[in-house]
């Protein structure tokens, strides 16, 4: 089933969009109060800037640039790892969004000149977005570009009408409704602050106009910054058409400045993701406690029970049931499998298999079709064959378990000798008794059995029964002799006198071994 989200198209898709998108990512983001740069904080399984880059890439621009400065190396490395095609541009010490765009335009012009020869410069539409606006979609950006190009505009700004516009730049309009410019909150008069239509900070510009206008932008304002917003009035004064596209979806233009806003955006992102999957045929019992990363894929008729988190590259096939209380990261779940109260990372769960409750699947776990890993089990690097069952209480690490094997309660692979890890190989249709310990490296042949409490130190041939039981000795009368007066001693005395009265009761010395 195709992913239900409307964006993004994969990186390096055909260029059909604007000449360039510039993502601004130089700011410090001090209000996060974090060692991690603001735009690297994640929501929905990706950093904020990765969301921003995906939306930008989804437009299919010829060039995609990101402007960096704060924590430059860390941010640049992160951006390049996410999308190697992004052109990293450094902003100098002149502050402001206008300066950031100017730096990007210079870098893009240099690239263009390199390709087109002397005098070449970027032409056409340049889109500007922010690295800290994670819910923006390629679809809304495409609407902005279409509006901009259809109107032959010099600049088109994406706006939203907010009840509380505090802090935002306000959209100034003439009496006839045309856009006159943008006034920053800090520079605005009381009348201007009463305006509810705000600048999202996302624009489409004509490259040539933008280049010329930026030359005229000064730092004479309340913040001493080169404001990108000044470009609109300058373009208008030069005779260009300036317009606005107002969106009613305020979440798409909302930025995160602190952790409260980040959480609100993460919750909304998740609400949208969960809703999209429900519309695509997934049953979500409790959307409020179900978290699905943008990178997860689900098939029709999957059921997600309350308190389930699906992360990373997790994918779930048809009719599988996940949850309640389950966290899966980079896991694959086969058709019709059931995974209950489980924590799993990089595990593969076969079709029709069952896992849980209270199960810990560590990386390298591969559970075959119709297999079972039951309650209080931990697995790691364990390849488990079709229909094999590890039903209760145990650890299987660095192990291979054949198809149809039945691993008894409390079995342990002792894989670590204090220095190295070793493998345990258990054949097909093996039956192991409770509390068997496999001291690796060790191999158990097909169809072999182990007795309860077996400590398997040597290889077991196919079809053999492995026993390592010490002979049992019962010290008769021990409790009454050593724990006189205790409830146990009293119970023992009572049992002894009952046995004396009715000799038909079995004596406790009967040998149970081998059953
Ligand atoms: C900006 C807009 C404002 C708009 C608001 C929307 C300007 C002057 N103001 O204000 O009209 O309502 O966004 O959120 O543009 N950045 C750089 N280099 C810089 C400064 C900023 O790359 O020198 C980046 C930041 O990392 C951020 C974005 O630009 O991603 C916006 O910067 P920010 O300082 O948050 O601008 P605001 O004051 O919020
Ligand atoms: Mg801001």
Coordinates of C-alpha atoms and ligand atoms in Angstrom, one line a residue:
X1 CA 0.0 0.0 0.0
X2 CA 1.3 3.4 -0.8
X3 CA 2.1 5.8 2.0
X4 CA -0.9 8.0 2.6
X5 CA 1.1 11.2 3.2
X6 CA 1.0 13.8 0.4
X7 CA 4.7 14.5 0.7
X8 CA 7.5 14.2 0.0
X9 CA 8.7 12.8 -3.3
X10 CA 12.0 11.1 -2.9
X11 CA 15.3 13.0 -3.0
X12 CA 16.7 13.7 -6.4
X13 CA 13.4 13.4 -8.2
X14 CA 13.1 15.0 -11.6
X15 CA 13.4 18.8 -11.5
X16 CA 10.0 20.2 -12.4
X17 CA 9.9 22.9 -9.7
X18 CA 11.4 26.3 -9.1
X19 CA 15.0 27.3 -9.8
X20 CA 15.9 27.1 -6.1
X21 CA 14.6 26.6 -2.6
X22 CA 16.6 28.2 0.2
X23 CA 16.1 26.7 3.7
X24 CA 17.1 29.1 6.5
X25 CA 18.8 27.2 9.3
X26 CA 21.4 29.6 10.8
X27 CA 19.6 30.7 13.9
X28 CA 20.7 29.6 17.4
X29 CA 17.3 28.7 18.9
X30 CA 18.3 29.6 22.4
X31 CA 14.8 29.2 23.8
X32 CA 15.1 25.4 23.4
X33 CA 17.7 25.5 26.3
X34 CA 19.5 22.6 24.8
X35 CA 23.0 21.5 23.8
X36 CA 21.4 20.2 20.6
X37 CA 20.8 22.9 18.0
X38 CA 17.0 23.6 17.7
X39 CA 16.5 22.4 14.2
X40 CA 18.0 19.0 15.0
X41 CA 15.3 18.3 17.6
X42 CA 13.1 15.5 16.3
X43 CA 9.4 15.0 15.9
X44 CA 7.7 12.2 14.1
X45 CA 11.0 10.4 13.7
X46 CA 12.9 13.1 11.9
X47 CA 14.6 16.3 12.8
X48 CA 12.8 19.6 12.2
X49 CA 15.2 20.5 9.5
X50 CA 14.8 17.1 7.8
X51 CA 11.1 17.7 7.6
X52 CA 11.8 21.1 6.1
X53 CA 14.2 19.7 3.6
X54 CA 11.8 17.0 2.6
X55 CA 9.1 19.5 1.9
X56 CA 11.6 21.6 -0.1
X57 CA 12.8 18.6 -2.0
X58 CA 9.3 17.6 -2.8
X59 CA 8.9 20.7 -4.9
X60 CA 11.5 19.3 -7.2
X61 CA 13.8 22.4 -7.3
X62 CA 16.8 22.6 -9.5
X63 CA 18.9 23.6 -6.5
X64 CA 18.3 23.2 -2.8
X65 CA 20.4 25.3 -0.4
X66 CA 20.5 25.5 3.4
X67 CA 22.0 28.4 5.2
X68 CA 23.9 27.5 8.4
X69 CA 25.9 29.3 11.1
X70 CA 25.0 28.2 14.6
X71 CA 26.7 24.9 15.3
X72 CA 27.7 25.0 11.7
X73 CA 29.6 21.6 11.4
X74 CA 27.0 19.6 13.3
X75 CA 24.1 21.1 11.4
X76 CA 25.8 20.8 8.0
X77 CA 26.7 17.1 8.6
X78 CA 23.2 16.3 9.7
X79 CA 21.7 18.0 6.6
X80 CA 24.2 16.3 4.2
X81 CA 23.5 12.9 5.8
X82 CA 19.8 13.4 5.3
X83 CA 20.0 14.8 1.7
X84 CA 23.4 14.8 0.1
X85 CA 22.2 17.0 -2.7
X86 CA 21.8 20.1 -0.4
X87 CA 24.1 23.0 -1.0
X88 CA 25.4 24.2 2.3
X89 CA 25.8 28.0 2.5
X90 CA 27.6 29.8 5.4
X91 CA 26.1 33.0 6.7
X92 CA 28.6 35.7 7.8
X93 CA 28.4 37.8 11.0
X94 CA 25.8 40.2 9.6
X95 CA 22.6 39.0 11.2
X96 CA 19.1 38.7 9.8
X97 CA 17.0 36.6 7.4
X98 CA 17.8 39.0 4.6
X99 CA 21.5 38.5 5.0
X100 CA 20.9 34.7 5.1
X101 CA 19.1 34.8 1.8
X102 CA 21.7 37.1 0.3
X103 CA 24.4 34.6 1.2
X104 CA 22.5 31.8 -0.4
X105 CA 21.8 33.7 -3.6
X106 CA 25.5 34.6 -3.9
X107 CA 26.4 30.9 -3.6
X108 CA 23.8 29.9 -6.1
X109 CA 24.8 32.6 -8.6
X110 CA 28.4 31.4 -8.3
X111 CA 27.3 27.8 -9.1
X112 CA 25.2 29.1 -12.0
X113 CA 28.1 31.1 -13.4
X114 CA 30.3 28.0 -13.1
X115 CA 27.9 26.1 -15.3
X116 CA 26.7 28.9 -17.7
X117 CA 30.0 30.6 -18.0
X118 CA 30.9 34.2 -17.2
X119 CA 28.0 36.4 -16.2
X120 CA 25.5 33.6 -15.5
X121 CA 23.2 34.1 -12.6
X122 CA 20.2 32.3 -11.1
X123 CA 16.9 33.1 -12.9
X124 CA 13.3 32.3 -12.2
X125 CA 11.6 31.5 -8.9
X126 CA 13.4 31.2 -5.6
X127 CA 11.5 29.9 -2.6
X128 CA 12.5 30.6 0.9
X129 CA 11.5 28.4 3.9
X130 CA 12.6 27.9 7.5
X131 CA 14.4 24.9 9.1
X132 CA 12.2 25.1 12.1
X133 CA 8.8 24.9 10.4
X134 CA 8.3 21.1 10.3
X135 CA 4.7 20.6 9.2
X136 CA 4.9 22.6 6.0
X137 CA 4.2 20.3 3.0
X138 CA 5.4 20.3 -0.5
X139 CA 1.8 20.6 -1.6
X140 CA 1.4 24.0 0.1
X141 CA 4.7 25.2 -1.3
X142 CA 3.6 24.1 -4.8
X143 CA 0.4 26.2 -4.3
X144 CA 2.5 29.2 -3.4
X145 CA 4.8 28.8 -6.4
X146 CA 1.8 28.3 -8.7
X147 CA 0.1 31.5 -7.3
X148 CA 3.4 33.4 -7.7
X149 CA 4.1 32.3 -11.2
X150 CA 0.6 32.6 -12.5
X151 CA 0.5 36.3 -11.3
X152 CA 3.9 37.1 -12.7
X153 CA 4.8 38.3 -9.2
X154 CA 8.0 39.8 -7.9
X155 CA 7.3 38.4 -4.5
X156 CA 4.5 36.2 -3.0
X157 CA 4.4 35.7 0.7
X158 CA 2.6 32.8 2.5
X159 CA 0.4 34.3 5.3
X160 CA -1.9 33.1 8.0
X161 CA -4.5 34.8 10.2
X162 CA -3.8 34.2 13.8
X163 CA -5.8 35.1 16.9
X164 CA -2.6 35.9 18.7
X165 CA -0.1 37.4 16.3
X166 CA 2.4 38.5 18.9
X167 CA 6.0 38.3 17.8
X168 CA 5.2 37.9 14.1
X169 CA 5.8 40.3 11.2
X170 CA 2.4 41.8 10.2
X171 CA 1.1 42.0 6.6
X172 CA 0.4 45.6 5.6
X173 CA -2.2 46.0 3.0
X174 CA -3.4 49.0 1.0
X175 CA -7.1 50.0 1.1
X176 CA -7.6 48.0 -2.1
X177 CA -6.2 44.9 -0.4
X178 CA -2.9 44.7 -2.2
X179 CA 0.1 43.8 -0.1
X180 CA 2.2 46.9 0.7
X181 CA 4.8 45.3 2.9
X182 CA 5.6 43.6 6.2
X183 CA 6.2 45.2 9.6
X184 CA 8.2 43.3 12.2
X185 CA 6.4 43.1 15.6
X186 CA 9.3 45.0 17.3
X187 CA 9.1 47.8 14.8
X188 CA 5.2 48.0 14.6
X189 CA 2.9 50.8 15.8
X190 CA -0.1 50.0 18.0
X191 CA -2.3 50.1 15.0
X192 CA -0.1 47.7 13.0
X193 CA 0.1 45.3 16.0
X194 CA -3.7 45.0 15.8
X195 CA -3.3 43.3 12.4
X196 CA -3.9 39.5 12.7
X197 CA -2.6 38.5 9.3
X198 CA 1.0 37.4 9.8
X199 CA 4.1 36.7 7.7
X200 CA 4.9 32.9 7.8
X201 CA 8.4 33.7 6.7
X202 CA 7.8 31.5 3.6
X203 CA 8.0 33.2 0.2
X204 CA 8.4 32.8 -3.5
X205 CA 10.5 35.5 -5.2
X206 CA 11.7 36.4 -8.6
X207 CA 15.5 35.8 -8.5
X208 CA 16.5 39.0 -10.3
X209 CA 14.2 41.2 -8.2
X210 CA 15.3 39.5 -5.0
X211 CA 19.0 40.1 -5.8
X212 CA 18.4 43.8 -6.5
X213 CA 16.2 44.4 -3.5
X214 CA 18.5 42.7 -1.0
X215 CA 21.2 45.2 -2.0
X216 CA 19.0 48.0 -0.7
X217 CA 18.0 46.4 2.6
X218 CA 19.7 48.0 5.6
X219 CA 20.0 47.1 9.2
X220 CA 18.3 50.2 10.4
X221 CA 15.5 48.7 12.6
X222 CA 14.8 47.7 16.2
X223 CA 16.9 44.5 15.9
X224 CA 19.8 45.9 13.8
X225 CA 19.3 43.0 11.4
X226 CA 19.0 42.7 7.6
X227 CA 15.3 41.9 7.3
X228 CA 14.2 39.8 4.4
X229 CA 10.8 41.2 5.0
X230 CA 11.9 44.6 3.7
X231 CA 12.3 43.1 0.2
X232 CA 8.5 43.3 -0.3
X233 CA 8.1 47.0 0.0
X234 CA 11.3 47.6 -2.1
X235 CA 10.0 45.3 -4.8
X236 CA 6.7 47.1 -4.8
X237 CA 8.4 50.5 -5.0
X238 CA 10.4 49.2 -8.0
X239 CA 7.1 48.4 -9.8
X240 CA 6.9 44.7 -9.1
X241 CA 3.7 42.9 -8.2
X242 CA 3.7 41.7 -4.5
X243 CA 1.0 39.3 -3.4
X244 CA 0.1 37.0 -0.5
X245 CA -1.3 33.5 -0.3
X246 CA -3.2 33.1 2.9
X247 CA -3.4 29.5 4.3
X248 CA -6.1 28.4 6.7
X249 CA -3.9 25.6 7.9
X250 CA -1.8 27.4 10.5
X251 CA 0.1 24.3 11.6
X252 CA 1.9 24.3 8.3
X253 CA 3.5 27.7 8.9
X254 CA 4.1 27.3 12.6
X255 CA 7.6 27.2 13.9
X256 CA 9.0 25.7 17.1
X257 CA 11.0 28.1 19.3
X258 CA 10.8 26.2 22.6
X259 CA 9.9 22.7 23.8
X260 CA 6.3 23.5 24.4
X261 CA 5.8 24.5 20.8
X262 CA 7.8 21.5 19.6
X263 CA 5.6 19.2 21.5
X264 CA 2.4 20.8 20.1
X265 CA 3.8 20.4 16.6
X266 CA 4.8 16.8 17.3
X267 CA 1.3 16.0 18.6
X268 CA -0.3 17.6 15.5
X269 CA 2.1 15.8 13.2
X270 CA 1.2 12.6 14.8
X271 CA -2.5 13.3 14.7
X272 CA -2.2 13.9 11.0
X273 CA -0.1 10.7 10.4
X274 CA -2.5 8.5 12.5
X275 CA -5.5 10.0 10.7
X276 CA -3.9 9.4 7.3
X277 CA -3.2 5.7 8.2
X278 CA -6.8 5.3 9.4
X279 CA -8.0 6.6 6.1
X280 CA -5.7 4.2 4.4
X281 CA -7.3 1.2 6.1
X282 CA -5.5 0.9 9.5
X283 CA -7.5 0.4 12.7
X284 CA -6.2 2.6 15.4
X285 CA -8.0 1.9 18.7
X286 CA -6.6 4.9 20.6
X287 CA -5.1 7.6 18.4
X288 CA -4.2 9.7 21.5
X289 CA -1.7 7.0 22.7
X290 CA -0.5 5.8 19.3
X291 CA 2.6 7.4 17.9
X292 CA 3.7 6.7 14.3
X293 CA 6.9 8.1 12.7
X294 CA 6.7 9.6 9.3
X295 CA 9.0 6.8 8.1
X296 CA 6.8 3.9 9.1
X297 CA 4.7 1.9 6.6
X298 CA 1.5 0.0 7.3
X299 CA -0.7 -2.3 5.3
X300 CA -4.5 -2.4 5.1
X301 CA -6.3 -4.1 8.0
X302 CA -3.4 -3.7 10.4
X303 CA -4.7 -3.0 14.0
X304 CA -2.8 -0.8 16.4
X305 CA -3.9 -1.2 20.0
X306 CA -3.5 1.6 22.7
X307 CA -0.1 2.8 23.7
X308 CA 1.8 1.6 20.6
X309 CA 4.8 3.5 19.2
X310 CA 6.1 2.6 15.8
X311 CA 9.5 4.2 14.9
X312 CA 12.0 4.4 12.1
X313 CA 11.8 2.0 9.2
X314 CA 9.2 -0.2 10.9
X315 CA 6.8 -1.8 8.5
X316 CA 3.7 -3.9 9.3
X317 CA 1.9 -6.3 6.9
X318 CA -1.8 -7.0 6.5
X319 CA -3.9 -8.1 9.4
X320 CA -1.1 -7.9 11.9
X321 CA -2.1 -6.8 15.4
X322 CA 0.3 -4.6 17.3
X323 CA -0.1 -3.6 21.0
X324 CA -1.2 -2.8 23.5
X325 CA 1.9 -1.3 25.1
X326 CA 4.3 -2.0 22.3
X327 CA 7.3 0.0 21.0
X328 CA 8.9 -1.2 17.7
X329 CA 11.9 0.5 16.1
X330 CA 13.1 -0.5 12.6
X331 CA 11.1 -3.8 12.9
X332 CA 9.3 -5.7 10.2
X333 CA 6.1 -7.5 11.1
X334 CA 4.6 -10.2 8.8
X335 CA 1.1 -10.7 7.7
X336 CA -1.3 -11.7 10.5
X337 CA 1.4 -11.6 13.2
X338 CA 0.5 -10.6 16.8
X339 CA 2.8 -8.5 18.9
X340 CA 1.6 -7.7 22.4
X341 CA 3.4 -5.7 25.2
X342 CA 6.7 -5.9 23.4
X343 CA 9.8 -3.7 23.0
X344 CA 11.6 -4.5 19.8
X345 CA 14.5 -3.0 17.8
X346 CA 15.7 -4.2 14.4
X347 CA 13.7 -7.5 14.7
X348 CA 11.9 -9.4 12.0
X349 CA 8.7 -11.1 13.0
X350 CA 7.4 -13.6 10.5
X351 CA 3.9 -14.0 9.1
X352 CA 1.4 -15.5 11.6
X353 CA 4.0 -15.4 14.4
X354 CA 3.1 -14.3 18.0
X355 CA 5.2 -12.2 20.3
X356 CA 4.6 -11.2 23.9
X357 CA 3.3 -10.3 26.4
X358 CA 6.4 -8.7 28.1
X359 CA 9.0 -9.6 25.4
X360 CA 12.2 -7.9 24.6
X361 CA 13.4 -8.3 21.0
X362 CA 16.9 -7.0 20.4
X363 CA 18.6 -6.4 17.1
X364 CA 19.1 -9.4 14.9
X365 CA 16.1 -11.3 16.1
X366 CA 14.4 -13.1 13.2
X367 CA 11.3 -15.1 14.2
X368 CA 10.1 -17.4 11.4
X369 CA 6.5 -17.7 10.2
X370 CA 4.1 -19.1 12.8
X371 CA 6.8 -19.0 15.4
X372 CA 6.3 -17.8 19.0
X373 CA 8.4 -15.8 21.5
X374 CA 6.3 -15.7 24.6
X375 CA 6.2 -14.0 28.0
X376 CA 9.4 -12.7 29.7
X377 CA 11.7 -13.6 26.9
X378 CA 14.7 -11.7 25.6
X379 CA 16.2 -12.4 22.2
X380 CA 19.3 -11.0 20.4
X381 CA 20.9 -12.2 17.1
X382 CA 18.6 -15.2 17.2
X383 CA 17.3 -16.8 14.0
X384 CA 14.2 -18.8 14.9
X385 CA 12.8 -21.3 12.3
X386 CA 9.2 -21.7 11.1
X387 CA 6.8 -22.7 13.8
X388 CA 9.5 -22.8 16.5
X389 CA 8.3 -21.9 20.0
X390 CA 10.1 -20.1 22.8
X391 CA 7.1 -19.8 25.0
X392 CA 8.1 -18.6 28.5
X393 CA 10.9 -17.1 30.5
X394 CA 14.3 -17.2 28.9
X395 CA 17.1 -15.7 26.9
X396 CA 18.1 -16.7 23.3
X397 CA 21.2 -14.8 22.2
X398 CA 23.6 -15.6 19.3
X399 CA 21.4 -18.6 18.5
X400 CA 19.9 -20.5 15.6
X401 CA 16.8 -22.5 16.4
X402 CA 15.4 -24.9 13.8
X403 CA 11.9 -25.1 12.5
X404 CA 9.3 -26.7 14.8
X405 CA 11.6 -26.7 17.8
X406 CA 10.0 -26.4 21.2
X407 CA 12.1 -24.6 23.7
X408 CA 11.0 -25.3 27.3
X409 CA 10.3 -22.8 30.0
X410 CA 13.3 -21.0 31.5
X411 CA 15.9 -22.0 28.8
X412 CA 19.0 -19.9 28.6
X413 CA 21.7 -19.6 25.9
X414 CA 24.8 -19.0 28.0
X415 CA 26.5 -17.1 25.1
X416 CA 29.1 -15.1 26.9
X417 CA 32.2 -16.6 28.6
X418 CA 33.2 -13.2 30.1
X419 CA 35.4 -12.4 27.1
X420 CA 33.7 -13.6 23.9
X421 CA 30.2 -14.3 22.6
X422 CA 29.5 -17.8 21.2
X423 CA 26.8 -19.4 19.2
X424 CA 24.2 -22.0 20.1
X425 CA 22.7 -24.0 17.2
X426 CA 19.6 -26.0 17.9
X427 CA 18.2 -28.3 15.2
X428 CA 14.7 -28.8 13.8
X429 CA 12.0 -30.3 16.0
X430 CA 14.2 -30.3 19.1
X431 CA 12.3 -30.5 22.4
X432 CA 14.1 -29.0 25.4
X433 CA 13.1 -29.5 29.0
X434 CA 12.5 -26.7 31.4
X435 CA 15.6 -24.8 32.7
X436 CA 18.0 -26.2 30.1
X437 CA 21.2 -24.1 29.8
X438 CA 23.1 -24.2 26.5
X439 CA 26.7 -23.4 27.3
X440 CA 27.9 -22.0 23.9
X441 CA 29.5 -22.8 21.6
X442 CA 27.3 -25.8 21.4
X443 CA 25.1 -27.6 18.8
X444 CA 22.0 -29.7 19.3
X445 CA 21.1 -32.1 16.4
X446 CA 17.7 -32.3 14.8
X447 CA 15.0 -34.1 16.8
X448 CA 17.1 -34.2 20.0
X449 CA 15.6 -33.8 23.5
X450 CA 17.0 -32.3 26.7
X451 CA 15.8 -33.2 30.1
X452 CA 14.6 -30.6 32.7
X453 CA 17.6 -28.8 34.2
X454 CA 20.0 -30.1 31.6
X455 CA 23.3 -28.1 31.3
X456 CA 24.3 -28.7 27.7
X457 CA 28.1 -28.3 27.5
X458 CA 28.8 -30.7 24.7
X459 CA 27.2 -31.2 21.3
X460 CA 24.1 -33.4 21.3
X461 CA 23.7 -35.7 18.4
X462 CA 20.5 -35.8 16.4
X463 CA 17.8 -37.7 18.1
X464 CA 19.6 -38.1 21.5
X465 CA 18.3 -37.2 24.9
X466 CA 20.7 -35.0 26.8
X467 CA 20.6 -35.3 30.6
X468 CA 22.8 -33.8 33.2
X469 CA 20.8 -34.5 36.3
X470 CA 22.6 -35.2 39.6
X471 CA 21.0 -38.2 41.4
X472 CA 18.3 -37.0 43.8
X473 CA 18.7 -37.8 47.4
X474 CA 15.8 -37.2 49.9
X475 CA 16.8 -36.7 53.5
X476 CA 13.8 -38.1 55.3
X477 CA 12.5 -36.2 58.3
X478 CA 14.8 -33.2 57.7
X479 CA 12.2 -30.5 58.3
X480 CA 11.0 -31.8 61.6
X481 CA 14.6 -32.3 62.7
X482 CA 16.0 -29.0 61.6
X483 CA 13.0 -26.6 61.7
X484 CA 11.1 -27.9 64.7
X485 CA 8.0 -25.9 65.5
X486 CA 7.8 -24.1 62.2
X487 CA 4.6 -24.3 60.1
X488 CA 6.5 -26.5 57.6
X489 CA 7.4 -28.9 60.4
X490 CA 3.8 -29.0 61.6
X491 CA 2.6 -29.6 58.1
X492 CA 5.1 -32.4 57.7
X493 CA 4.1 -34.0 61.0
X494 CA 0.4 -33.9 60.0
X495 CA 1.2 -35.5 56.6
X496 CA 3.2 -38.2 58.3
X497 CA 0.4 -39.1 60.7
X498 CA -2.2 -39.0 57.8
X499 CA 0.0 -41.4 55.8
X500 CA 0.3 -43.7 58.9
X501 CA -3.5 -43.8 59.1
X502 CA -4.1 -44.6 55.4
X503 CA -1.2 -46.6 53.9
X504 CA -2.7 -46.2 50.4
X505 CA -1.2 -42.7 50.0
X506 CA 1.9 -42.7 47.8
X507 CA 5.2 -42.4 49.6
X508 CA 7.4 -39.4 48.7
X509 CA 10.4 -41.6 47.8
X510 CA 8.8 -42.8 44.5
X511 CA 11.3 -42.1 41.6
X512 CA 9.8 -39.5 39.2
X513 CA 12.9 -39.2 37.0
X514 CA 12.5 -39.5 33.3
X515 CA 8.9 -38.5 33.2
Ligands
LIG1 C1 10.7 36.1 11.0 C2 10.2 37.2 10.1 C3 8.8 37.5 10.6 C4 7.9 36.3 10.5 C5 8.5 35.2 11.4 C6 7.8 33.9 11.2 C7 12.1 38.5 9.4 C8 12.8 39.8 9.6 N1 11.0 38.3 10.2 O1 10.9 36.6 12.3 O2 8.2 38.5 9.8 O3 6.6 36.6 11.1 O4 9.9 34.9 10.9 O5 8.3 32.9 12.0 O6 12.4 37.7 8.5 N2 17.7 32.9 10.3 C9 18.9 32.7 9.6 N3 19.8 33.7 9.8 C10 19.6 34.8 10.5 C11 18.4 34.9 11.2 C12 17.5 33.9 11.1 O7 19.2 31.7 9.0 O8 20.5 35.6 10.6 C13 16.7 31.8 10.2 C14 16.4 31.2 11.5 O9 17.2 30.0 11.8 C15 15.0 30.8 11.4 C16 14.4 31.8 10.4 O10 15.5 32.4 9.7 O11 14.8 29.5 10.8 C17 13.6 32.9 11.1 O12 14.4 33.5 12.0 P1 13.9 34.2 13.4 O13 14.9 34.8 14.1 O14 13.1 33.1 14.1 O15 12.9 35.3 12.8 P2 11.7 35.9 13.5 O16 12.1 37.0 14.4 O17 10.8 34.9 14.1
LIG2 MG1 11.1 32.7 14.7

